[in-house]
Coordinates of C-alpha atoms in Angstrom, one line a residue:
M1 CA 49.6 -84.1 -3.0
L2 CA 47.5 -85.1 0.0
Y3 CA 47.2 -88.8 0.5
Q4 CA 43.6 -89.7 -0.1
A5 CA 42.7 -92.3 2.6
T6 CA 40.3 -95.0 1.4
A7 CA 41.6 -98.0 3.3
P8 CA 39.9 -99.1 6.5
S9 CA 43.0 -98.3 8.5
T10 CA 42.4 -94.6 8.0
T11 CA 38.9 -94.6 9.4
S12 CA 38.2 -93.0 12.8
R13 CA 38.3 -96.5 14.4
Y14 CA 42.1 -96.6 13.7
T15 CA 42.9 -93.0 14.2
L16 CA 44.2 -93.4 17.7
L17 CA 46.4 -96.3 16.8
I18 CA 47.8 -94.4 13.9
I19 CA 48.6 -91.4 16.1
L20 CA 50.1 -93.6 18.8
T21 CA 52.4 -95.3 16.3
L22 CA 53.5 -92.0 14.8
G23 CA 54.1 -90.8 18.4
I24 CA 56.4 -93.8 19.1
L25 CA 58.3 -93.1 15.9
T26 CA 58.6 -89.4 16.8
A27 CA 59.8 -90.2 20.3
I28 CA 62.5 -92.7 19.3
G29 CA 65.1 -89.9 19.0
S30 CA 64.3 -88.5 22.4
I31 CA 64.2 -92.0 24.0
S32 CA 67.7 -92.7 22.5
I33 CA 69.1 -89.8 24.5
D34 CA 66.9 -89.3 27.6
M35 CA 66.9 -92.9 28.7
Y36 CA 70.6 -93.3 29.3
L37 CA 71.4 -89.8 30.7
P38 CA 71.2 -90.9 34.3
A39 CA 73.7 -93.7 33.5
F40 CA 76.4 -91.3 32.4
P41 CA 78.6 -91.8 35.6
V42 CA 78.3 -95.6 35.5
M43 CA 79.0 -95.7 31.8
A44 CA 82.0 -93.4 32.1
R45 CA 83.5 -95.8 34.6
Y46 CA 82.7 -98.8 32.4
F47 CA 84.4 -97.2 29.4
N48 CA 87.2 -95.7 31.6
V49 CA 86.6 -92.1 30.2
P50 CA 85.9 -88.8 32.0
M51 CA 82.2 -88.2 32.5
V52 CA 82.3 -85.1 30.2
R53 CA 83.4 -87.4 27.4
M54 CA 80.0 -89.2 27.7
E55 CA 78.5 -86.0 26.2
N56 CA 80.2 -87.0 23.0
S57 CA 77.9 -89.9 22.6
V58 CA 75.0 -87.5 22.5
T59 CA 76.7 -85.2 20.1
I60 CA 77.7 -88.0 17.7
F61 CA 74.1 -89.4 17.8
L62 CA 72.7 -86.0 16.9
F63 CA 75.2 -85.7 14.0
G64 CA 73.9 -89.1 12.7
M65 CA 70.3 -87.9 13.0
A66 CA 71.1 -84.7 11.1
F67 CA 73.1 -86.4 8.3
G68 CA 70.6 -89.2 7.7
Q69 CA 67.6 -87.0 7.3
L70 CA 69.1 -85.2 4.4
F71 CA 68.9 -88.4 2.3
L72 CA 66.0 -90.3 3.8
G73 CA 63.5 -87.4 3.4
P74 CA 64.0 -87.2 -0.4
L75 CA 64.2 -91.0 -0.6
S76 CA 60.7 -91.2 1.0
D77 CA 59.4 -88.7 -1.6
V78 CA 60.6 -91.0 -4.4
W79 CA 60.3 -94.6 -3.0
G80 CA 57.3 -94.0 -0.7
R81 CA 57.4 -93.7 3.1
M82 CA 57.4 -97.3 4.2
R83 CA 60.5 -98.9 2.7
P84 CA 63.1 -96.5 4.1
L85 CA 61.1 -96.3 7.4
K86 CA 61.2 -100.1 7.9
A87 CA 64.8 -100.4 6.9
G88 CA 65.8 -97.6 9.3
L89 CA 64.0 -99.2 12.2
L90 CA 65.7 -102.6 11.5
V91 CA 69.2 -101.0 11.4
Y92 CA 68.4 -99.0 14.6
I93 CA 67.5 -102.2 16.4
L94 CA 70.8 -103.8 15.3
C95 CA 72.9 -100.8 16.4
A96 CA 71.2 -100.6 19.8
T97 CA 72.0 -104.2 20.4
A98 CA 75.6 -103.8 19.3
S99 CA 76.0 -100.9 21.7
V100 CA 75.4 -103.4 24.5
L101 CA 78.1 -105.8 23.3
T102 CA 80.9 -103.4 22.8
G103 CA 83.5 -102.7 25.6
N104 CA 85.4 -100.0 23.7
F105 CA 84.3 -96.3 23.9
T106 CA 85.3 -95.6 20.3
S107 CA 83.3 -98.5 19.0
F108 CA 80.4 -97.3 21.2
L109 CA 80.5 -93.9 19.5
I110 CA 80.5 -95.5 16.1
W111 CA 77.4 -97.6 16.9
R112 CA 75.8 -94.4 18.4
F113 CA 76.4 -92.6 15.1
L114 CA 74.9 -95.4 13.1
Q115 CA 72.0 -95.6 15.5
G116 CA 71.3 -91.9 14.9
L117 CA 71.7 -92.4 11.2
A118 CA 69.0 -95.1 11.2
G119 CA 66.8 -93.4 13.7
S120 CA 66.6 -90.3 11.5
A121 CA 64.2 -92.3 9.3
C122 CA 61.6 -92.3 12.2
Q123 CA 61.8 -88.6 12.7
V124 CA 61.7 -87.4 9.1
I125 CA 59.1 -89.9 7.7
A126 CA 56.7 -89.6 10.7
R127 CA 56.5 -85.8 10.2
A128 CA 55.9 -86.3 6.4
L129 CA 53.2 -88.9 7.1
V130 CA 51.3 -86.5 9.2
N131 CA 50.9 -84.1 6.3
D132 CA 50.2 -87.0 3.9
L133 CA 47.3 -88.3 6.1
Y134 CA 45.8 -85.2 7.6
G135 CA 46.7 -82.2 5.4
D136 CA 47.3 -78.6 6.4
K137 CA 44.1 -77.9 8.4
K138 CA 44.6 -80.6 11.0
A139 CA 48.3 -80.8 11.0
A140 CA 48.9 -78.4 13.9
H141 CA 46.5 -80.4 16.1
V142 CA 48.0 -83.8 15.1
F143 CA 51.5 -82.5 15.7
T144 CA 50.4 -81.2 19.1
L145 CA 49.0 -84.7 20.0
L146 CA 52.3 -86.2 18.9
Q147 CA 54.2 -83.7 21.0
I148 CA 52.0 -84.8 24.0
I149 CA 52.8 -88.5 23.3
M150 CA 56.4 -87.7 22.7
G151 CA 56.5 -85.7 26.0
I152 CA 55.8 -89.0 27.9
S153 CA 59.3 -90.3 26.8
P154 CA 61.3 -87.6 28.7
I155 CA 59.1 -88.5 31.8
L156 CA 59.4 -92.2 31.7
A157 CA 62.8 -92.6 30.0
P158 CA 64.9 -90.9 32.7
M159 CA 63.0 -92.6 35.5
I160 CA 63.8 -96.0 33.9
G161 CA 67.3 -94.8 33.4
G162 CA 67.6 -93.8 37.0
F163 CA 66.5 -97.3 38.2
L164 CA 68.8 -99.1 35.7
A165 CA 71.8 -96.8 36.0
E166 CA 74.0 -99.3 37.8
A167 CA 77.0 -101.2 36.7
A168 CA 75.1 -104.5 36.3
T169 CA 72.0 -103.1 34.6
W170 CA 72.8 -100.1 32.4
K171 CA 73.0 -102.2 29.3
Y172 CA 69.3 -103.0 29.6
L173 CA 68.6 -99.4 28.7
F174 CA 69.8 -100.1 25.1
L175 CA 67.9 -103.3 24.9
I176 CA 64.7 -101.3 25.9
M177 CA 65.5 -98.9 23.0
A178 CA 65.7 -101.9 20.6
L179 CA 62.4 -103.3 22.0
I180 CA 60.5 -99.9 21.6
S181 CA 61.8 -99.7 18.0
G182 CA 60.6 -103.3 17.4
V183 CA 57.1 -102.2 18.5
A184 CA 57.3 -99.3 16.1
L185 CA 58.4 -101.7 13.3
L186 CA 55.4 -103.9 14.0
G187 CA 53.2 -100.9 13.8
C188 CA 54.6 -100.1 10.4
Y189 CA 53.5 -103.5 9.1
T190 CA 50.1 -103.6 10.8
I191 CA 48.8 -100.1 11.5
L192 CA 50.3 -97.2 9.5
P193 CA 48.8 -96.4 6.1
P194 CA 51.5 -96.1 3.4
G195 CA 51.1 -92.3 3.0
K196 CA 52.3 -90.7 -0.2
T197 CA 52.5 -93.2 -3.1
P198 CA 55.9 -93.8 -4.7
A199 CA 56.9 -91.7 -7.7
E200 CA 56.6 -93.3 -11.1
N201 CA 60.3 -92.8 -11.6
K202 CA 61.8 -94.5 -8.5
G203 CA 65.4 -93.5 -9.4
L204 CA 66.9 -91.2 -6.8
H205 CA 69.1 -88.7 -8.6
W206 CA 70.8 -85.6 -7.3
S207 CA 68.5 -83.5 -9.5
T208 CA 65.5 -85.0 -7.6
I209 CA 67.1 -84.2 -4.3
R210 CA 68.0 -80.7 -5.4
L211 CA 64.5 -80.0 -6.7
G212 CA 62.9 -80.8 -3.3
Y213 CA 65.4 -78.8 -1.3
R214 CA 65.3 -75.9 -3.8
Q215 CA 61.5 -75.6 -3.6
A216 CA 61.8 -75.4 0.2
I217 CA 64.7 -73.0 0.4
I218 CA 63.1 -70.5 -2.0
S219 CA 60.0 -70.3 0.1
P220 CA 60.4 -67.4 2.6
A221 CA 57.7 -68.8 4.9
F222 CA 59.5 -72.1 5.0
V223 CA 62.9 -70.6 5.9
N224 CA 61.4 -68.4 8.6
Y225 CA 59.5 -71.2 10.4
A226 CA 62.2 -73.8 9.8
L227 CA 64.8 -71.7 11.6
V228 CA 62.5 -71.1 14.5
R229 CA 61.9 -74.9 14.8
A230 CA 65.6 -75.8 14.5
I231 CA 66.9 -73.2 16.9
S232 CA 64.2 -73.9 19.5
N233 CA 65.1 -77.6 19.3
S234 CA 68.7 -76.7 20.0
A235 CA 67.7 -74.8 23.2
A236 CA 66.2 -78.1 24.4
F237 CA 69.3 -80.1 23.6
S238 CA 71.5 -77.6 25.4
F239 CA 69.6 -78.5 28.5
V240 CA 69.5 -82.2 27.8
T241 CA 73.3 -82.4 27.1
A242 CA 74.5 -80.3 30.0
S243 CA 72.0 -81.1 32.7
P244 CA 73.6 -84.4 33.9
F245 CA 76.7 -82.6 34.9
V246 CA 74.9 -79.5 36.3
F247 CA 72.5 -81.4 38.5
T248 CA 74.6 -84.5 39.5
Q249 CA 77.9 -82.7 40.0
L250 CA 77.1 -79.1 40.9
Y251 CA 73.8 -79.7 42.8
H252 CA 74.7 -83.2 44.0
L253 CA 71.5 -85.0 43.0
S254 CA 71.6 -88.8 42.9
K255 CA 70.9 -90.6 39.7
K256 CA 67.4 -91.4 40.8
Q257 CA 66.8 -87.8 41.9
Y258 CA 68.0 -86.5 38.6
G259 CA 65.8 -88.9 36.7
F260 CA 62.7 -87.8 38.7
M261 CA 63.6 -84.1 38.2
F262 CA 64.0 -84.6 34.5
S263 CA 60.7 -86.4 34.3
G264 CA 59.0 -83.6 36.2
L265 CA 60.3 -81.0 33.8
A266 CA 59.1 -83.0 30.9
L267 CA 55.6 -83.1 32.3
G268 CA 55.4 -79.3 31.6
I269 CA 55.8 -80.0 27.9
I270 CA 52.8 -82.3 28.0
L271 CA 50.7 -79.8 29.9
A272 CA 51.6 -77.0 27.5
G273 CA 50.8 -79.3 24.6
I274 CA 47.3 -80.0 26.0
G275 CA 46.9 -76.2 26.4
N276 CA 48.0 -75.7 22.8
T277 CA 45.0 -77.8 21.6
F278 CA 42.7 -75.2 23.2
L279 CA 44.7 -72.2 22.1
L280 CA 44.6 -73.3 18.5
K281 CA 40.8 -72.9 18.5
R282 CA 41.1 -69.2 19.4
F283 CA 44.5 -67.8 18.3
P284 CA 46.6 -68.0 15.1
V285 CA 49.4 -70.5 15.1
K286 CA 52.1 -67.9 14.7
S287 CA 50.8 -65.8 17.6
I288 CA 51.0 -68.9 19.9
T289 CA 54.5 -69.6 18.7
R290 CA 55.6 -66.0 19.4
F291 CA 54.1 -66.1 22.9
G292 CA 56.0 -69.3 23.7
I293 CA 59.3 -67.8 22.6
I294 CA 58.8 -64.6 24.6
V295 CA 58.1 -66.6 27.8
Q296 CA 61.3 -68.6 27.1
M297 CA 63.4 -65.5 26.8
L298 CA 62.1 -64.2 30.2
A299 CA 62.7 -67.6 31.8
G300 CA 66.2 -67.8 30.4
L301 CA 67.0 -64.3 31.8
A302 CA 65.6 -65.3 35.2
G303 CA 67.7 -68.5 35.2
F304 CA 70.9 -66.5 34.6
F305 CA 70.2 -64.3 37.6
I306 CA 69.4 -67.3 39.8
I307 CA 72.7 -68.9 38.9
F308 CA 74.6 -65.5 39.3
Y309 CA 73.1 -64.9 42.8
Q310 CA 73.4 -68.6 43.8
G311 CA 69.7 -69.0 44.2
P312 CA 68.1 -72.2 45.6
L313 CA 67.8 -75.3 43.4
I314 CA 64.0 -75.2 43.5
A315 CA 64.0 -71.7 41.9
L316 CA 66.2 -72.9 39.1
V317 CA 64.1 -76.0 38.5
G318 CA 61.0 -73.8 38.5
V319 CA 62.4 -71.5 35.8
L320 CA 63.6 -74.5 33.7
L321 CA 60.1 -75.9 34.0
L322 CA 58.6 -72.7 32.6
F323 CA 61.3 -72.6 29.8
L324 CA 60.9 -76.2 28.7
S325 CA 57.1 -76.3 28.9
M326 CA 57.0 -73.7 26.2
L327 CA 58.3 -76.3 23.8
G328 CA 54.9 -77.8 23.9
L329 CA 53.7 -74.6 22.1
I330 CA 56.6 -73.8 19.9
L331 CA 57.7 -77.2 18.3
P332 CA 54.4 -78.5 17.0
N333 CA 53.2 -75.2 15.7
A334 CA 56.4 -74.3 14.0
T335 CA 56.4 -77.8 12.4
A336 CA 52.9 -77.3 11.0
L337 CA 53.8 -73.8 9.7
Y338 CA 56.9 -74.9 7.8
L339 CA 55.3 -78.1 6.3
A340 CA 52.3 -76.0 5.1
A341 CA 54.7 -73.8 3.2
V342 CA 55.8 -76.6 0.8
P343 CA 53.0 -79.2 0.8
A344 CA 54.3 -80.9 -2.4
Y345 CA 57.7 -81.7 -1.0
N346 CA 56.9 -82.7 2.6
G347 CA 59.6 -85.4 2.7
S348 CA 62.3 -83.0 1.6
A349 CA 61.0 -80.2 3.8
S350 CA 60.8 -82.5 6.8
A351 CA 64.3 -83.8 6.1
L352 CA 65.8 -80.3 5.7
V353 CA 64.3 -79.0 8.9
G354 CA 65.1 -82.3 10.8
S355 CA 68.7 -82.1 9.6
M356 CA 68.9 -78.4 10.5
S357 CA 67.5 -79.2 14.0
Y358 CA 69.9 -81.9 14.7
L359 CA 72.9 -80.3 13.0
S360 CA 72.3 -77.1 15.1
A361 CA 71.9 -79.3 18.2
F362 CA 75.2 -81.0 17.2
L363 CA 77.0 -77.7 16.9
I364 CA 75.4 -76.4 20.2
T365 CA 76.4 -79.5 22.2
S366 CA 79.9 -79.4 20.7
L367 CA 80.2 -75.8 21.7
L368 CA 78.9 -76.7 25.2
S369 CA 81.8 -79.2 25.5
L370 CA 84.3 -76.5 24.5
L371 CA 82.8 -74.0 27.0
H372 CA 82.6 -76.4 29.8
N373 CA 83.9 -74.5 32.9
H374 CA 82.4 -76.5 35.8
T375 CA 79.5 -74.0 36.2
A376 CA 75.9 -73.9 34.9
Y377 CA 76.5 -70.7 32.9
P378 CA 77.2 -72.5 29.5
M379 CA 73.9 -74.4 29.8
I380 CA 71.7 -71.5 30.7
G381 CA 73.6 -69.2 28.3
M382 CA 73.1 -71.5 25.3
M383 CA 69.4 -71.9 26.1
G384 CA 68.9 -68.2 26.4
G385 CA 71.0 -67.5 23.2
C386 CA 69.0 -70.0 21.2
T387 CA 65.7 -68.5 22.3
L388 CA 66.8 -65.0 21.3
L389 CA 67.8 -66.2 17.9
A390 CA 64.5 -68.0 17.4
F391 CA 62.6 -64.8 18.3
L392 CA 64.7 -62.8 15.8
C393 CA 63.9 -65.3 13.1
L394 CA 60.2 -65.2 13.8
K395 CA 60.2 -61.4 13.7
Y396 CA 62.1 -61.3 10.4
K397 CA 59.9 -60.4 7.5
N398 CA 61.0 -62.4 4.4

C-alpha cells in the first residue's frame, strides 16, 4: 500500500531534502568501494599482501551487501523502514572506524564484510521508501534523480581517494565513509518520513519472509526486470573491480590520474541520467532500457577490438565512457519496472533484487580474480558478457 503523506515533511518544501537524503543512502554502497580504489597499492603495502588480493576486500563487501538485504528487506516490511535503517547506519559507522584501527588483512576483510552487511540496509530500504512515498507513476523519475545524485559519488570519491592514497593518509578515507553515514543517520531522524507503517504483527517469521519472496518470484514481470537490473549492475562492478589493475599497472596511470579518469567516466552516468528525465516524457520505460543495453553491447564489442589491436588509451576510455553512461538509463528504469510489478511487497522485492545484484557482482568479481591474466581481457569480457545476458533477459517473454 502506498504511504499516504500527511506530515509536513512530505510537502514540496521538503521534497528536495528527502531526495538528497535518499540519494546519500543509495550512494553509500558506491562510496564504500569507489573511494578507496586509488589507495589499493598503498594498502597492499600496508597489509603486506599482493595488490590483486586487495580486490578481495571489494568482493567480501559485495557478499555482505547481498546477504544482508535478504533479511533487512522483509524486516522493513514488518517492522517499518526506520528501525532497521538506523541500526544499519550505526553498525556501518562502527565498522568503518574499526577498519582504520586494524593492522591485519584478515581482520580488515571481516570488518569489510560486516560493513557491507550493515550498509545493505541503506540500499534496500532507500529503494522501498521511494515507492512508499511516490508510488508507481513518479518512481522512474525519482530513481533517475537518485541515480544522478549517486553518480556524484563515483566522481568525487575517487578524486578524494587519489589525494589521500598515501601511506600516512589512506585511513582518512574510511573515516570519511563513517562521516557520510553519520550525515545520513541524522537525515533519518530529522528529514525522512517513516514510509510504510509497521505491520500489526511485528513478528518476523520464515513464513512472512517466504510470502514476500514468493509473490515476487511468481511475477513474470518482476523476474524479467530484476535480472536485467542485477546483471547490468554486475557489468559495472566488473569495471570497478578490475580497473585499478588495468589502468595503474597496464596503462601506468598514477593514483591521481586514475582517480580523475574514474571521475570523468562517472560523469557520463550523471549526464545520461539527466537525459533520461527527458526521454521518460516521450518514450516507454522499457524501450529506453533496451536502447541503453544495445549501446552497451556495441561499446563492449568496440572495447574488445581496441584491446586486441592495442589501440590508444583515449580510445578505450571513450568506449568505457559510452558503456558506463548507459547505466544512467538502465538502472533507474529497471528498478522502477521491477518495483511496480509487486507494489505490496516492495521491501522484499527490493531486498531480492539488491541481493541478486550484489551476489551476481560477488560472483563476477570472484571470477575476475580467477581469470586474472595480467591483461584487460577479463575486465572487458565480463562487461560485454553481462550486457549480452541482460539483453537476453529483457528480450525473454515470460
